[in-house]
mmCIF file of C-alpha atoms in Angstrom:
data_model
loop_
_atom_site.group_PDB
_atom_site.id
_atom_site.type_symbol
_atom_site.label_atom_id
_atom_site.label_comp_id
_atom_site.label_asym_id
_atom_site.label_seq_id
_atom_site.Cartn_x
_atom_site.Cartn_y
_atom_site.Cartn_z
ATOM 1 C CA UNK A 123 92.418 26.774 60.573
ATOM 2 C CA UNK A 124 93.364 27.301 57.211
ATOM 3 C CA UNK A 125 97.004 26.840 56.031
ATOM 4 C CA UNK A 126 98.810 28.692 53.123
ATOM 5 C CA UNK A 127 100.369 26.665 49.924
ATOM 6 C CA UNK A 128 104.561 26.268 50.239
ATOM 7 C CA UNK A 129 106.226 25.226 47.593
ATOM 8 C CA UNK A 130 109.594 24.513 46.828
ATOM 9 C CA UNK A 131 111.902 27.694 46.745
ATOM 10 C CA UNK A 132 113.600 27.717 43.407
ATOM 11 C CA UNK A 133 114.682 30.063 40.897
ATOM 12 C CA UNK A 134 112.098 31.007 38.203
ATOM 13 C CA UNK A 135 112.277 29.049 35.192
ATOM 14 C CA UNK A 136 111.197 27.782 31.752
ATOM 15 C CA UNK A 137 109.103 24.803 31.658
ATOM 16 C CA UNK A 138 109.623 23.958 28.066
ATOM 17 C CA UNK A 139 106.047 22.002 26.461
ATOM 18 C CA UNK A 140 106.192 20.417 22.872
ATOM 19 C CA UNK A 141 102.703 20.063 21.892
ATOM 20 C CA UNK A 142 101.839 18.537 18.569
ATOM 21 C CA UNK A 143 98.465 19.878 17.186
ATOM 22 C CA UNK A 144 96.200 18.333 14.345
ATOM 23 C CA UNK A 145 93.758 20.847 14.100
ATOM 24 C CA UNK A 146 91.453 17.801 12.607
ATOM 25 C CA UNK A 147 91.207 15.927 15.835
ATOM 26 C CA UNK A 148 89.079 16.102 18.737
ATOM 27 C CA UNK A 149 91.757 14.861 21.019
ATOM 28 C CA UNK A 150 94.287 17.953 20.373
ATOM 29 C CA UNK A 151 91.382 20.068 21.613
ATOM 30 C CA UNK A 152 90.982 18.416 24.585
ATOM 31 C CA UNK A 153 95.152 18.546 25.180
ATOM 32 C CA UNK A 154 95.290 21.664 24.796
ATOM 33 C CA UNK A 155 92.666 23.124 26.316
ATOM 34 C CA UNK A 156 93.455 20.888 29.552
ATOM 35 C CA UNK A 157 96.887 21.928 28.953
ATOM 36 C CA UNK A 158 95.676 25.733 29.435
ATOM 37 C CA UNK A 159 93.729 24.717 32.296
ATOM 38 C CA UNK A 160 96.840 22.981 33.774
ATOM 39 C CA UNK A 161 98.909 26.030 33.361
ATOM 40 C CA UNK A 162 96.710 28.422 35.063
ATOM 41 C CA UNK A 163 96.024 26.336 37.913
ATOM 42 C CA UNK A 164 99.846 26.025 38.158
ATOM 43 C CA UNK A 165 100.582 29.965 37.621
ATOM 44 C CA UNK A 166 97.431 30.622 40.270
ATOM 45 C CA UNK A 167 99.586 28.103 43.449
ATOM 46 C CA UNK A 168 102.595 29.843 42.963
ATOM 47 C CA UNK A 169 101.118 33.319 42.948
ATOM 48 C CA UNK A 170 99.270 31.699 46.402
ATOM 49 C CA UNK A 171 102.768 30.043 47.561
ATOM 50 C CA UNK A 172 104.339 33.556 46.755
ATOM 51 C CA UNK A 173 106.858 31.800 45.024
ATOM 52 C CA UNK A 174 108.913 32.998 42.011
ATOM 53 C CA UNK A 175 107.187 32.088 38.551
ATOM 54 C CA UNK A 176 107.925 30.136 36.098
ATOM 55 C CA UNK A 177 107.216 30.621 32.772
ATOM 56 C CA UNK A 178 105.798 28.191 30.210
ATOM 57 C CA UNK A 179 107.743 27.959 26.646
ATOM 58 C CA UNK A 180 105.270 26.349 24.913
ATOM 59 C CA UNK A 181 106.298 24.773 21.269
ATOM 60 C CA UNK A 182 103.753 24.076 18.444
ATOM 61 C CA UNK A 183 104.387 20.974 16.067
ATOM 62 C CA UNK A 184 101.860 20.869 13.486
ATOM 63 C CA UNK A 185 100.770 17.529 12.535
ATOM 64 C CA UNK A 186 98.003 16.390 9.570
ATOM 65 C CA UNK A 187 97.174 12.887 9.615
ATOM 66 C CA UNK A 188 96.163 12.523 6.317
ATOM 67 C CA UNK A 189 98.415 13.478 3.363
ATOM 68 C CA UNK A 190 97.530 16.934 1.861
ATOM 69 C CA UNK A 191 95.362 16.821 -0.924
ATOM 70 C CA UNK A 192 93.598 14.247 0.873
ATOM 71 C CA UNK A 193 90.219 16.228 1.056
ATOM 72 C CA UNK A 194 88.441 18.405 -1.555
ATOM 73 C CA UNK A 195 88.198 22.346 -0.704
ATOM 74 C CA UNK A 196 85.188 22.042 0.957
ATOM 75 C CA UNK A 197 85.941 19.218 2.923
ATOM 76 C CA UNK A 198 84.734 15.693 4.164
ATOM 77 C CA UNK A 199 81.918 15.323 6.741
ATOM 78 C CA UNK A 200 82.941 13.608 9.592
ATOM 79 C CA UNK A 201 80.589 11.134 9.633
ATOM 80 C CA UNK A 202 81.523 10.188 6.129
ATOM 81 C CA UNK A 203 85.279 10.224 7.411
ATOM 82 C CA UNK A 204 84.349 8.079 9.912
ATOM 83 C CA UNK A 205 82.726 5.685 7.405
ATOM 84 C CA UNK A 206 85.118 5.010 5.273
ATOM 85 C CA UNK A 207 86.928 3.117 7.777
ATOM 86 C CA UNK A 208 84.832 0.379 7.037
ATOM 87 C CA UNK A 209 81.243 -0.537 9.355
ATOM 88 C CA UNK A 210 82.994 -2.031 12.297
ATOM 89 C CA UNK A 211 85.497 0.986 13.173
ATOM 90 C CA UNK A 212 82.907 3.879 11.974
ATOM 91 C CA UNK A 213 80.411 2.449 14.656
ATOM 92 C CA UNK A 214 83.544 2.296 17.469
ATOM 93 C CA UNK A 215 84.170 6.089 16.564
ATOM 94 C CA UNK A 216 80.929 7.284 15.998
ATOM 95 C CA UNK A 217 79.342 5.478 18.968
ATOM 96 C CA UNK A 218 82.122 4.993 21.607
ATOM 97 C CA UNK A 219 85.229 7.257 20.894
ATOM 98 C CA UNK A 220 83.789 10.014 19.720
ATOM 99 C CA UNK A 221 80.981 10.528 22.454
ATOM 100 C CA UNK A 222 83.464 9.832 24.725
ATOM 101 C CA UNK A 223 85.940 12.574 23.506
ATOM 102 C CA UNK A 224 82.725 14.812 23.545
ATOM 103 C CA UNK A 225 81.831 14.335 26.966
ATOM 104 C CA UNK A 226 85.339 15.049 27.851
ATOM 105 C CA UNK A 227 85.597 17.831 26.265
ATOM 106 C CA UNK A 228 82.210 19.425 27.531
ATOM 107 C CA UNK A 229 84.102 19.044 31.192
ATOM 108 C CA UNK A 230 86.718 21.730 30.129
ATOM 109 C CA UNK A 231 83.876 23.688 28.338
ATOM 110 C CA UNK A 232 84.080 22.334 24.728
ATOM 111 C CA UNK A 233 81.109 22.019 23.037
ATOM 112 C CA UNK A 234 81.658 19.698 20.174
ATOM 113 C CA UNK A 235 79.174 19.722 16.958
ATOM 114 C CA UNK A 236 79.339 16.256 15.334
ATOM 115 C CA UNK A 237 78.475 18.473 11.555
ATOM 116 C CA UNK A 238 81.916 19.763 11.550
ATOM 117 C CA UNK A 239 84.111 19.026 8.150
ATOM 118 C CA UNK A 240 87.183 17.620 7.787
ATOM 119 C CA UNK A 241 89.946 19.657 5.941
ATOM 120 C CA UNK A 242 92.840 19.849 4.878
ATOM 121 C CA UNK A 243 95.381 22.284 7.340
ATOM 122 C CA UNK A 244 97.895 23.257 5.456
ATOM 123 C CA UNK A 245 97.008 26.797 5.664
ATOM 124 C CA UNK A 246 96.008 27.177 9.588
ATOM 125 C CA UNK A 247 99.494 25.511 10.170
ATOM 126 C CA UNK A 248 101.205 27.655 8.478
ATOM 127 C CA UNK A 249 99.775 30.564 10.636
ATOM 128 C CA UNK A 250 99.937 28.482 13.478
ATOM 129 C CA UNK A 251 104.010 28.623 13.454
ATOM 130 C CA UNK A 252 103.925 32.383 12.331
ATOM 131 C CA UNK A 253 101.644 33.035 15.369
ATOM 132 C CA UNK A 254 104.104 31.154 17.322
ATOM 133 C CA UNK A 255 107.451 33.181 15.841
ATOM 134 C CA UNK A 256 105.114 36.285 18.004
ATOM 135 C CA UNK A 257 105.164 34.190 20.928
ATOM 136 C CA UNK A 258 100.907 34.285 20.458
ATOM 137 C CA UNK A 259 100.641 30.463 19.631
ATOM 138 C CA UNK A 260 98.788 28.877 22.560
ATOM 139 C CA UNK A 261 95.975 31.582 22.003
ATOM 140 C CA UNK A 262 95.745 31.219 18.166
ATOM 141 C CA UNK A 263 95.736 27.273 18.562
ATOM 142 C CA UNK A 264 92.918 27.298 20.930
ATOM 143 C CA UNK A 265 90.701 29.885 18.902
ATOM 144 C CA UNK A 266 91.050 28.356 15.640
ATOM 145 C CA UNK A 267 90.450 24.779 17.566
ATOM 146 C CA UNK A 268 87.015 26.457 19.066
ATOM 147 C CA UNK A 269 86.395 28.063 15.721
ATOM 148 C CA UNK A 270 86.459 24.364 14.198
ATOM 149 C CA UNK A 271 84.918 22.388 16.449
ATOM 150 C CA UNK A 272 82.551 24.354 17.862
ATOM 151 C CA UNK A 273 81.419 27.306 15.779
ATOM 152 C CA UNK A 274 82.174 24.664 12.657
ATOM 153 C CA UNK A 275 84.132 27.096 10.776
ATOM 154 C CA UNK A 276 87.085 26.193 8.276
ATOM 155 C CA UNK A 277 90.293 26.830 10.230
ATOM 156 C CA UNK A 278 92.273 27.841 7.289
ATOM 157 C CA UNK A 279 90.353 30.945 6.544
#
């Protein structure tokens, strides 16, 4: 006997999300793309419940954690990034954190490629908040984020 999803009756609404995005780190991929996953699960019980939907006003923050200027054009490897650090923290990132984040990621479908380059993102955040002004943000975010990460292109191009 199978019973059907209730949720609360309530008017439908904006559920407001402030999501700050380095387009550099493996950990705003994983956000993000659980994010997405998050929403559509949420969009696909209240389509079940019949209940009125709620939208999702999502607002991009673009963050860089290292200055601009930081990197040369054609950018740092990663492993190199992760060197300079110093021995002890390189082998935590490359060896623990970073295979970690990986696995994570390749639960939500992310296929990580440790070759990738770190760049500067002036550029792709830029376009990221002109995407957003045409309400298109989430879905530029989480192509240039795939783009990056997994097809190792530069995001700023």
């Amino acid at each position: 006997h199978s019973q059907s999803l209730r949720l609360p009756a309530m008017a439908a609404s904006a559920i407001a999300v402030t999501v700050v995005l380095d387009f550099m780190c493996p950990w705003s991929y994983i956000g993000l793309k659980s994010l997405d996953v998050a929403m559509a699960r949420w969009k696909q019980r209240q389509q079940q419940a019949a209940a009125p939907g709620s939208q999702f006003r999502i607002e991009f923050v673009p963050f860089e954690f290292d200055p601009p200027g930081t990197y040369p054009p054609e950018g740092t490897d990663w492993t190199e990034y992760c060197r300079g650090y110093g021995p002890a923290k390189a082998r935590f990132l490359l060896e623990q954190k970073l295979p970690a984040a990986f696995a994570l990621g390749h639960k939500l479908g992310i296929e990580f490629k440790l070759e990738r380059r770190i760049v500067g993102t002036e550029a792709v955040n830029a376009a990221l908040l002109a995407a957003q002004e045409k309400s298109r943000g989430m879905a530029f975010a989480l192509r240039m984020l795939r783009e990056h990460f997994e097809l190792l292109h530069d995001p700023n191009e």
